[in-house]
mmCIF file of C-alpha atoms and ligand atoms in Angstrom:
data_model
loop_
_atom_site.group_PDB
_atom_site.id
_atom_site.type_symbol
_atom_site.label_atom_id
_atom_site.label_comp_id
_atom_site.label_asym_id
_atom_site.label_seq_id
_atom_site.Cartn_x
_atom_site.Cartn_y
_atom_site.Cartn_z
ATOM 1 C CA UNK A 45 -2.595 12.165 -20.926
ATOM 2 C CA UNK A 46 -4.161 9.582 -23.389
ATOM 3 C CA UNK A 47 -3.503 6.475 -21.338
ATOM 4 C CA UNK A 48 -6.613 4.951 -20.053
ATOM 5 C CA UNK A 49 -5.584 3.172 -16.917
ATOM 6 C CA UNK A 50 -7.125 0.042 -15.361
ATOM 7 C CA UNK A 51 -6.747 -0.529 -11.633
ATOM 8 C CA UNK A 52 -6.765 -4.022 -10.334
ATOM 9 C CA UNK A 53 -8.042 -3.994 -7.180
ATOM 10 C CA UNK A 54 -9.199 -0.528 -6.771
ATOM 11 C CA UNK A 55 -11.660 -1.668 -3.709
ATOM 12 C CA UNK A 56 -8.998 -1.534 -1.223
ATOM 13 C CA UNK A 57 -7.268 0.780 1.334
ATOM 14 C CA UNK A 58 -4.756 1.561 -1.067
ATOM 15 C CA UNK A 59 -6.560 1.312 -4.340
ATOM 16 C CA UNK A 60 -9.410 3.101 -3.517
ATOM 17 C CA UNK A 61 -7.817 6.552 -2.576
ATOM 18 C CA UNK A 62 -5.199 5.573 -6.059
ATOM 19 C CA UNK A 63 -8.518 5.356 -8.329
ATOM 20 C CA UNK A 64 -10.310 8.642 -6.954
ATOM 21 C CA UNK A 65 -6.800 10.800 -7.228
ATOM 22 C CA UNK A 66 -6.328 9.203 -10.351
ATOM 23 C CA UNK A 67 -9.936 10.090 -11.942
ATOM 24 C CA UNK A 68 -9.269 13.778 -10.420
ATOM 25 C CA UNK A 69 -5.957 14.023 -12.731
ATOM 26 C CA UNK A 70 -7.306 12.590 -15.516
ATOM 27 C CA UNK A 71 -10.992 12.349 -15.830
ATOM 28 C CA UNK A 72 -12.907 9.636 -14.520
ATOM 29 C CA UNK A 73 -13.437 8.058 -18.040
ATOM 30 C CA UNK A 74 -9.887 7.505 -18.343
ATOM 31 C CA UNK A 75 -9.512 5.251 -14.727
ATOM 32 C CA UNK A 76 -11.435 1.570 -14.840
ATOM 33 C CA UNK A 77 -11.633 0.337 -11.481
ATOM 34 C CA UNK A 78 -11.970 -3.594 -10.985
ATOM 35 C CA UNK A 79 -11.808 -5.813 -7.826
ATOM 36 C CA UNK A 80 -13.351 -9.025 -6.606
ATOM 37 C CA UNK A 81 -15.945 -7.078 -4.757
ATOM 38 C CA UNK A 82 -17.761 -3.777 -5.137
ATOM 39 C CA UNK A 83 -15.958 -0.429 -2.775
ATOM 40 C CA UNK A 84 -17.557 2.412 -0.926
ATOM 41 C CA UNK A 85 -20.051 3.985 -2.275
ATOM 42 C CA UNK A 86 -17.736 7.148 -3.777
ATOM 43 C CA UNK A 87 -15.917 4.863 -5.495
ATOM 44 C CA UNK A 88 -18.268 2.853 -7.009
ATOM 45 C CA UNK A 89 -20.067 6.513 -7.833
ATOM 46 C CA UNK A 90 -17.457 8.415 -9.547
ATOM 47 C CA UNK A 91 -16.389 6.187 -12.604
ATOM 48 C CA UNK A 92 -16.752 2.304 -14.566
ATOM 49 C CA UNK A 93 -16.566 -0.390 -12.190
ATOM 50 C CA UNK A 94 -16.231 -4.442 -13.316
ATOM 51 C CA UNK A 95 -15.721 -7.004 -10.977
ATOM 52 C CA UNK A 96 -12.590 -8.662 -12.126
ATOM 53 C CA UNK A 97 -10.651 -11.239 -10.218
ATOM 54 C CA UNK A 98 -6.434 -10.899 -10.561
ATOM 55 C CA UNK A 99 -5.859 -14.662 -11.137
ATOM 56 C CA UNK A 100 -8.090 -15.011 -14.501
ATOM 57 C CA UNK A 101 -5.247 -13.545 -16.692
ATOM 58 C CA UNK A 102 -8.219 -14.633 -19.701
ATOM 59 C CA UNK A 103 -10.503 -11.482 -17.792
ATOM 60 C CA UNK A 104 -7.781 -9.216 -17.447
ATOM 61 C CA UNK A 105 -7.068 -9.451 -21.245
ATOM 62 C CA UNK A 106 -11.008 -8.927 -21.631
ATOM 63 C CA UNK A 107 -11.223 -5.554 -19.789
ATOM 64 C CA UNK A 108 -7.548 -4.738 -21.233
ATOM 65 C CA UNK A 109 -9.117 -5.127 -24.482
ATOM 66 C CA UNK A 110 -12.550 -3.952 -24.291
ATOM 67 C CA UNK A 111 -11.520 -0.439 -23.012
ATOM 68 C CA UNK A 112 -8.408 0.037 -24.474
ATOM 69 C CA UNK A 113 -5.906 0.075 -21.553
ATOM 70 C CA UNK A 114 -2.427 1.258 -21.486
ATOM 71 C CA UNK A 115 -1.521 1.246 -18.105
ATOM 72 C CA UNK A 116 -2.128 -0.896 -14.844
ATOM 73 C CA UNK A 117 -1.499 -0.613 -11.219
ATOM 74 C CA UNK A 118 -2.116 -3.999 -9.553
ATOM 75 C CA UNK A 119 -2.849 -3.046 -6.221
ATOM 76 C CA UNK A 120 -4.980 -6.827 -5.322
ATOM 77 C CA UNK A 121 -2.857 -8.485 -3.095
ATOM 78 C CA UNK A 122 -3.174 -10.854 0.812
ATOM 79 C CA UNK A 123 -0.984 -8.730 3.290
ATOM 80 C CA UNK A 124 1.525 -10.002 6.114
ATOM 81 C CA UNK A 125 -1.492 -11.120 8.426
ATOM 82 C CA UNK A 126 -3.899 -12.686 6.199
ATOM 83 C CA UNK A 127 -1.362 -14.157 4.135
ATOM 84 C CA UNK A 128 0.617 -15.855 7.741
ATOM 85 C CA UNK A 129 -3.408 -17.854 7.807
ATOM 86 C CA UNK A 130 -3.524 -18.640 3.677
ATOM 87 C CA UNK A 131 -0.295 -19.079 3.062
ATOM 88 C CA UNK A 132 -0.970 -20.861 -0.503
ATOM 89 C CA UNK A 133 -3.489 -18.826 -1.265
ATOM 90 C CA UNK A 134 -1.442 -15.263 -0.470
ATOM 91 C CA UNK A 135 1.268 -17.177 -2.905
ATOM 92 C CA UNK A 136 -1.306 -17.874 -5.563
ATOM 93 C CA UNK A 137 -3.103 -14.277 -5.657
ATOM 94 C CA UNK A 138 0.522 -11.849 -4.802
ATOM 95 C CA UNK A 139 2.450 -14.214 -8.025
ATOM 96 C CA UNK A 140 -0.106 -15.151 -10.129
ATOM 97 C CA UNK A 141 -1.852 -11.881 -10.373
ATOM 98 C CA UNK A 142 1.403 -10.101 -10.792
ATOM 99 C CA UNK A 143 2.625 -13.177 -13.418
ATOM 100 C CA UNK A 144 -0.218 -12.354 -15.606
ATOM 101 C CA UNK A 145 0.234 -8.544 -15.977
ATOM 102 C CA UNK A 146 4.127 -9.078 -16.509
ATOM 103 C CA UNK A 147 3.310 -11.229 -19.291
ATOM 104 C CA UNK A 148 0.538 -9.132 -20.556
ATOM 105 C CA UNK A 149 3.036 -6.066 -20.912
ATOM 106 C CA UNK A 150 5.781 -8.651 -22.435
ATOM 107 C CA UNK A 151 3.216 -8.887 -25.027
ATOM 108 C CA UNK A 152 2.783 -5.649 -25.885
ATOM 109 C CA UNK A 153 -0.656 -4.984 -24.945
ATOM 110 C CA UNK A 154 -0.057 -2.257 -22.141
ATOM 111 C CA UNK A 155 2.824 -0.099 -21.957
ATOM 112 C CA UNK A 156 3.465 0.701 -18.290
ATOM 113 C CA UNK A 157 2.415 -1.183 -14.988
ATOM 114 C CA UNK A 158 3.251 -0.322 -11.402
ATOM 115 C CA UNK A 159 3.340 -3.217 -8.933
ATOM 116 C CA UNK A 160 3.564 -2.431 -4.763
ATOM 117 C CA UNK A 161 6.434 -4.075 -2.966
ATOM 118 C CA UNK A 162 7.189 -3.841 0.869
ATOM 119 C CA UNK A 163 9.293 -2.662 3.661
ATOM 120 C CA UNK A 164 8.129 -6.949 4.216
ATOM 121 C CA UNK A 165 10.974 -7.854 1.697
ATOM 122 C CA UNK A 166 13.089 -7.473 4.536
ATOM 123 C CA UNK A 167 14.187 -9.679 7.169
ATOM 124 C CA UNK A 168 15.520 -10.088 10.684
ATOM 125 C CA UNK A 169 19.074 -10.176 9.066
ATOM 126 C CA UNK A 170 18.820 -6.874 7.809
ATOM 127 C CA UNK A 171 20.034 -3.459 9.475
ATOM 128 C CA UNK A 172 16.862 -2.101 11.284
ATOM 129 C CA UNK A 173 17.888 1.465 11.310
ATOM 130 C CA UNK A 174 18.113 3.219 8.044
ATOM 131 C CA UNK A 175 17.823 0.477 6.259
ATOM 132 C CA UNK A 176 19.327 1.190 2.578
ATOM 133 C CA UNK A 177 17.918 0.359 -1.039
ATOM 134 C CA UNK A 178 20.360 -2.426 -1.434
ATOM 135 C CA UNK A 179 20.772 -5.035 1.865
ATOM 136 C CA UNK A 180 20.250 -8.492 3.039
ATOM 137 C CA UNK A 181 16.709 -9.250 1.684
ATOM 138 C CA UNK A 182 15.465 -12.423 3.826
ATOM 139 C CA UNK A 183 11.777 -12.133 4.606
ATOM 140 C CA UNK A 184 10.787 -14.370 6.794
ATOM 141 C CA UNK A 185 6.875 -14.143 6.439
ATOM 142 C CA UNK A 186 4.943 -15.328 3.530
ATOM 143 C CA UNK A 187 3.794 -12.096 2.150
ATOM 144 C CA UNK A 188 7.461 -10.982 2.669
ATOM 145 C CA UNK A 189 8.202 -13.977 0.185
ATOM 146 C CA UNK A 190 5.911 -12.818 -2.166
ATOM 147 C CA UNK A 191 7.128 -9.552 -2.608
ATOM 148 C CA UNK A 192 10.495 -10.089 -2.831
ATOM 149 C CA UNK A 193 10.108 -12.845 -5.774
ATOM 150 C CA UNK A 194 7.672 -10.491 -7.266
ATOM 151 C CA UNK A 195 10.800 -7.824 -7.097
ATOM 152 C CA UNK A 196 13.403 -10.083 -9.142
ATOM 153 C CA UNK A 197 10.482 -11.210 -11.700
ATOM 154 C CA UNK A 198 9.778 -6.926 -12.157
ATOM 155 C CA UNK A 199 13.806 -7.305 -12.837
ATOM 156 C CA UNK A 200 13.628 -9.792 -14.943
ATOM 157 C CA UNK A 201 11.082 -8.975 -17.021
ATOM 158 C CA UNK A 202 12.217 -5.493 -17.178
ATOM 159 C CA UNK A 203 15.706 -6.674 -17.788
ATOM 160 C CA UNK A 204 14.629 -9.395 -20.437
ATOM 161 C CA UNK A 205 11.446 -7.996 -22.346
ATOM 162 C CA UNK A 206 11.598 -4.334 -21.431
ATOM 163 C CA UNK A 207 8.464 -4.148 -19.818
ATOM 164 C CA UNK A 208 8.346 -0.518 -18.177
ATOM 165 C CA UNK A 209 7.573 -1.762 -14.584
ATOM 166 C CA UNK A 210 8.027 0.886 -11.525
ATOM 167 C CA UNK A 211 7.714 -0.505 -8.070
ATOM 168 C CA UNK A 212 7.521 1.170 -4.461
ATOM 169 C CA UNK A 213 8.222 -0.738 -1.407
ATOM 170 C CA UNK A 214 5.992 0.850 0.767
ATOM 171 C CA UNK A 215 5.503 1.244 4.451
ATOM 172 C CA UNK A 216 2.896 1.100 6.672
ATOM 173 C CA UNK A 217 0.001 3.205 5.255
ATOM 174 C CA UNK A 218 -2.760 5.311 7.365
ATOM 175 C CA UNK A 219 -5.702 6.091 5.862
ATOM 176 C CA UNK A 220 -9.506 7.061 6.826
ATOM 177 C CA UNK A 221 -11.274 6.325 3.826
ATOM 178 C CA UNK A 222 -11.458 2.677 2.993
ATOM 179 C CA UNK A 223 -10.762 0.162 6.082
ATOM 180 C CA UNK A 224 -7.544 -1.669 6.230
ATOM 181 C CA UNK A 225 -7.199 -5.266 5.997
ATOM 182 C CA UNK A 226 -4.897 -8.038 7.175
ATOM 183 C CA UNK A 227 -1.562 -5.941 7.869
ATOM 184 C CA UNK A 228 0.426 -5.548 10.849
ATOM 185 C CA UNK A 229 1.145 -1.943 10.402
ATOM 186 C CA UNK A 230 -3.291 -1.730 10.532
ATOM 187 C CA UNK A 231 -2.908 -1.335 14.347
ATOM 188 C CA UNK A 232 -2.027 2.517 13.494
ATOM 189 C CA UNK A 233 -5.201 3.167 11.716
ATOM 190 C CA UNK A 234 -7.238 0.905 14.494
ATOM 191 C CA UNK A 235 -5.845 2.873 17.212
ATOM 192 C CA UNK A 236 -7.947 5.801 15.662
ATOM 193 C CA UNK A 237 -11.099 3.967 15.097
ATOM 194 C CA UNK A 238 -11.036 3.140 18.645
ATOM 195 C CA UNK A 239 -9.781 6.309 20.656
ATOM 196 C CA UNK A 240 -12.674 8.242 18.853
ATOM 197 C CA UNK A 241 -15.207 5.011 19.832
ATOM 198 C CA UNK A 242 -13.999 4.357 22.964
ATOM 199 C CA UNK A 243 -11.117 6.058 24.786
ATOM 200 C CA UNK A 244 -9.338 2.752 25.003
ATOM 201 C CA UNK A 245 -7.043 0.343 22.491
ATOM 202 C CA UNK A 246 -5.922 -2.840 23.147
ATOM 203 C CA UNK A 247 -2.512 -2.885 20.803
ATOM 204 C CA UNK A 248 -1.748 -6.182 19.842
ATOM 205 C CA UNK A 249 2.037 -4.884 19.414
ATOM 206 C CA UNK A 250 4.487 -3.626 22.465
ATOM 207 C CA UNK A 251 4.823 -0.339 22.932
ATOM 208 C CA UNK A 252 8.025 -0.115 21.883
ATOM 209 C CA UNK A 253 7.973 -1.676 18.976
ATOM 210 C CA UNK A 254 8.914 0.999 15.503
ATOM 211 C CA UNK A 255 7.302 1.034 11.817
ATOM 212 C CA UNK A 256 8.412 2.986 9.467
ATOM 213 C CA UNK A 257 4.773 4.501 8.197
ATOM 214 C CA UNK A 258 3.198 7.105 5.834
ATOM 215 C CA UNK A 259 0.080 8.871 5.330
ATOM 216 C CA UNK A 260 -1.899 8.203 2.310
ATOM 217 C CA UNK A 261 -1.877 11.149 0.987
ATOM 218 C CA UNK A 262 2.086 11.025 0.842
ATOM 219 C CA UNK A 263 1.834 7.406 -0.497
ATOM 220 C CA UNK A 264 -0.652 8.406 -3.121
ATOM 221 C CA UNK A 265 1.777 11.188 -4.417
ATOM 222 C CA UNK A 266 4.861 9.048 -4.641
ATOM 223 C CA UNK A 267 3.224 6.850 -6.631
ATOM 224 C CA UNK A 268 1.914 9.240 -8.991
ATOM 225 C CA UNK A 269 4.637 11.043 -9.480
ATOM 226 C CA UNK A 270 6.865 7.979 -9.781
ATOM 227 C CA UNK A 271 4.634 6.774 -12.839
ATOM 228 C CA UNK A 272 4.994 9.754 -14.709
ATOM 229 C CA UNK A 273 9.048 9.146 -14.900
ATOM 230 C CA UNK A 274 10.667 7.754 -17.924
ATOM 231 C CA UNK A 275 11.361 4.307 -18.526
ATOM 232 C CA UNK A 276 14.696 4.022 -16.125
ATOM 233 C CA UNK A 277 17.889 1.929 -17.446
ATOM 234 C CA UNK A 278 17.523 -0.154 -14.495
ATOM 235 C CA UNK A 279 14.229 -1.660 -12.473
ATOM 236 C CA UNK A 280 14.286 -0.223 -8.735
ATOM 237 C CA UNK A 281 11.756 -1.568 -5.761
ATOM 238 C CA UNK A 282 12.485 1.931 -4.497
ATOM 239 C CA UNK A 283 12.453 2.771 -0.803
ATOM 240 C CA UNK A 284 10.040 5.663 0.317
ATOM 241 C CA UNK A 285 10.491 6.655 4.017
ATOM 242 C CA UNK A 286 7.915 9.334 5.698
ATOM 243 C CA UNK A 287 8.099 8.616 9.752
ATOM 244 C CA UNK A 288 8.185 6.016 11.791
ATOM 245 C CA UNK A 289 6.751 5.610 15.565
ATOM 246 C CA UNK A 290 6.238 3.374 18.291
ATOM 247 C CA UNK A 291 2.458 2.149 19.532
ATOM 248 C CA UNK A 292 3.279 4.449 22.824
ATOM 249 C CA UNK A 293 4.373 7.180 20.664
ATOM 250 C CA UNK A 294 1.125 7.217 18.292
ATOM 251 C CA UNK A 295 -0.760 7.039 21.330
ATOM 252 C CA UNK A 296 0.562 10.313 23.547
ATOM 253 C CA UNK A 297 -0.270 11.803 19.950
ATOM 254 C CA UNK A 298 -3.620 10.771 20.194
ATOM 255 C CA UNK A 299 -3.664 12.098 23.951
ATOM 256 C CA UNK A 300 -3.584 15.632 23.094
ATOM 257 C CA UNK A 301 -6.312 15.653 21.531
ATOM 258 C CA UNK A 302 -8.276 12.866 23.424
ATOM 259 C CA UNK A 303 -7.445 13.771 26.994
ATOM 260 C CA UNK A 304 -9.011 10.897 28.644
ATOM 261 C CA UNK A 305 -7.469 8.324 25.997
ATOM 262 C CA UNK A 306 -5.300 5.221 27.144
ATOM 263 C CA UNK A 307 -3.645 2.281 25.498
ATOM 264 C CA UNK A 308 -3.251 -1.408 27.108
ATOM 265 C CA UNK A 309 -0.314 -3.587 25.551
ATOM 266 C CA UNK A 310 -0.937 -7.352 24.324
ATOM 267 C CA UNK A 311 0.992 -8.458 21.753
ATOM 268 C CA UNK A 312 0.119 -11.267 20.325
ATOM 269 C CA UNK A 313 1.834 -13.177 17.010
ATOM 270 C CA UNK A 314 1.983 -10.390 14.945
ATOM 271 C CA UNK A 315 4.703 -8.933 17.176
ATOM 272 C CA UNK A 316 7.326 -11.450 15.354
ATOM 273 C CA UNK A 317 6.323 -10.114 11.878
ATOM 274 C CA UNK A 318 6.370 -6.542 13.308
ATOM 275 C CA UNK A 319 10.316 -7.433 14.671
ATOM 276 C CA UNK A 320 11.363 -9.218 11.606
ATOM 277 C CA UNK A 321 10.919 -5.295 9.653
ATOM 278 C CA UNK A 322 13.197 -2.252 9.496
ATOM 279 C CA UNK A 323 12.266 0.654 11.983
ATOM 280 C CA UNK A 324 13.419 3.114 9.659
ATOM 281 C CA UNK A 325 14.304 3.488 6.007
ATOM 282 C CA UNK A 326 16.741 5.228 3.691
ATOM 283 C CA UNK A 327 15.086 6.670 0.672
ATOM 284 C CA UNK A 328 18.268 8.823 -0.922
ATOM 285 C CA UNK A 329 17.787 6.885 -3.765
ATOM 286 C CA UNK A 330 14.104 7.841 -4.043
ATOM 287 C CA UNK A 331 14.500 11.559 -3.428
ATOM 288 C CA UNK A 332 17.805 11.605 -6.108
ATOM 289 C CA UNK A 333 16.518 9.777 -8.807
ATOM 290 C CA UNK A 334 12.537 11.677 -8.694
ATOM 291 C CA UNK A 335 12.785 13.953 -5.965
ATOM 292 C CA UNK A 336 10.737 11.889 -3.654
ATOM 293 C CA UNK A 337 9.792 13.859 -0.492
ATOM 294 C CA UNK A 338 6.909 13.506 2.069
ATOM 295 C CA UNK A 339 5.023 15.841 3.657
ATOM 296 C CA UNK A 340 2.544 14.497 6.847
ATOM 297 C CA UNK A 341 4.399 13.710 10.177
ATOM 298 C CA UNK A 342 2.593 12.728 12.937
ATOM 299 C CA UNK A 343 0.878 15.405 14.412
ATOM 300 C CA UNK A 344 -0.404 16.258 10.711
ATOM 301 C CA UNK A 345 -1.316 13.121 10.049
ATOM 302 C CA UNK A 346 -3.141 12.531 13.300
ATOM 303 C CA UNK A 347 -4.892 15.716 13.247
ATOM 304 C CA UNK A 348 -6.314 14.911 9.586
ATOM 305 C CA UNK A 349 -6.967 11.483 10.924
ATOM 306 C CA UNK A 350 -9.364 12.188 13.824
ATOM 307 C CA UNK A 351 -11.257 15.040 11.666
ATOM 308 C CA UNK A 352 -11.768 12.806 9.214
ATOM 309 C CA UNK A 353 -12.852 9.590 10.794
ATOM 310 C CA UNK A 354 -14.936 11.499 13.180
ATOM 311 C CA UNK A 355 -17.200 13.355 9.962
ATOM 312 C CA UNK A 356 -16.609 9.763 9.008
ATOM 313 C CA UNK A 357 -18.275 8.142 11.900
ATOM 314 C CA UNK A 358 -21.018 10.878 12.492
ATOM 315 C CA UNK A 359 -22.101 10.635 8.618
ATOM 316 C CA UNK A 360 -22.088 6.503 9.002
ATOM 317 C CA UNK A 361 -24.994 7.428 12.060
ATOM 318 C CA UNK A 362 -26.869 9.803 10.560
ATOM 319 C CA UNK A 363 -27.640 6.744 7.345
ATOM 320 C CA UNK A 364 -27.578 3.776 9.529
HETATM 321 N N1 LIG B 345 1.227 -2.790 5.639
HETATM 322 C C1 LIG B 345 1.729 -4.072 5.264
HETATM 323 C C2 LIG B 345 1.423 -5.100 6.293
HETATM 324 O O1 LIG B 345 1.406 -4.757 7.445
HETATM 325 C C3 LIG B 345 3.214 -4.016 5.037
HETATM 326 O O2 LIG B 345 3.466 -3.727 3.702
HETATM 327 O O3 LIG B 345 1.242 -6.232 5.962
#
């Protein structure tokens, strides 16, 4: 591949794992990583790094221009949580940042971007079970907002300018490597963290309540491999589904390999964003049109989990 591809906020949980599978597929000369702040350390290590912030369309033309970039993924964005506590400024980083590379590819000055969307464009009005590629879309939290507008203006420009845009509305992702922030699916990755720690999680969600989720590793793949398609007739926010589980299900997981673990319920206002989303998703469309298919379920994923965070954790003691 000649592309050199620019990452736009490579520093976080999604980005990060993105920029170091992307740098293994096609050298690490070929990836730029930018964010507002610097990553972890392997990150930072294994390629060029600028600090760029996502608004400043002027600095995203700089580093567009200065190394030649053909592609972007821009992964910056203020998830459900955060975005519930900022709500102008989750508006002004999720549609400005997103505005800017649109119009950078209308102009001709990068030839393929992929943009994240959400199980979040969905809303209490839409079926919770299976939910299909085309239903009632009425978010009903501010990040949810955001990525549904940022959906139609993919469309449009797609539709309009013929800007190669692929999007993936993904669902709650677990991952060891960089640390979550501001989601409501996070309490899956936290639950981890804490049963190694300390035997004991306070879930701020009831145990009932189901996500649709994915590993990383699965997330990272569909992604990939959705990139590398041709330019498609029509622009598709597609759905990817992996498994879904309930706080009480994640946690008798845990149990077998933590004997003495236990889990307290106290959900707090993140329950009504967790409500407002589909428990589980249809991705036909996904697996017809580029033979999406995942591969970690939940004992996988929490087996890899707990290895990894605990060589994680013991490696974090050994340099404090
Ligand atoms: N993981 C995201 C969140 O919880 C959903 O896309 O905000």
């Amino acid at each position: 591949m000649n592309d050199t591809i620019l990452i736009i906020g490579a520093c976080g949980q999604i980005g990060t794992e993105l920029t170091l599978k992307l740098r293994e597929k096609h050298g690490n000369d070929k990836v730029i990583a930018t964010d507002i702040r610097e990553g972890s350390k392997e990150l930072m290590q294994s390629g060029t790094f600028e600090i760029l912030n996502a608004t400043d369309k002027e600095a995203i033309e700089q580093i567009i221009e200065k190394y030649k970039i053909s592609q972007v993924y821009l992964m910056a964005a203020m998830l459900s949580v955060t975005a519930e506590k900022f709500p102008e400024k989750a508006w002004r980083l999720n549609m400005n940042s997103l505005s800017h590379v649109l119009n950078i590819a209308k102009d001709k000055k990068i030839k393929k971007v992929f943009w994240p969307s959400s199980i979040a464009v969905f809303g209490n009005s839409t079926p919770k079970q299976n939910t299909p590629q085309n239903t009632v879309t009425e978010p009903t939290t501010v990040y949810g907002i955001s990525k549904l507008a940022g959906e139609r203006w993919c469309a449009y420009y797609h539709n309009k300018f013929g800007v190669d845009i692929k999007s993936i509305r993904y669902p709650g992702i677990i991952s060891w490597k960089a640390n979550p922030g501001g989601g409501t699916t996070d309490y899956a990755i936290e639950i981890y963290h804490k049963a190694i720690k300390e035997k004991h999680y306070e879930c701020f969600l009831s145990e009932n309540t189901r996500l649709p989720m994915m590993f990383m590793d699965d997330a990272i793949k569909a992604t990939i491999d959705l990139m590398v398609t041709d330019k498609s007739e029509e622009y598709k926010a597609y759905n990817i589904a992996a498994i879904n589980f309930t706080p009480k299900e994640i946690a008798s997981e845990i149990s077998k390999h933590i004997t003495d673990f236990n889990i307290e319920y106290k959900p707090d206002f993140r329950q009504e964003i967790a409500d407002s989303w589909p428990q589980s998703i249809d991705d036909s469309e996904a697996k017809k049109d580029w033979n999406w298919d995942y591969e970690f379920d939940l004992e996988k994923m929490t087996t890899e989990m707990l290895e990894n965070l605990k060589l994680k954790f013991e490696a974090e003691l050994k340099n404090a």
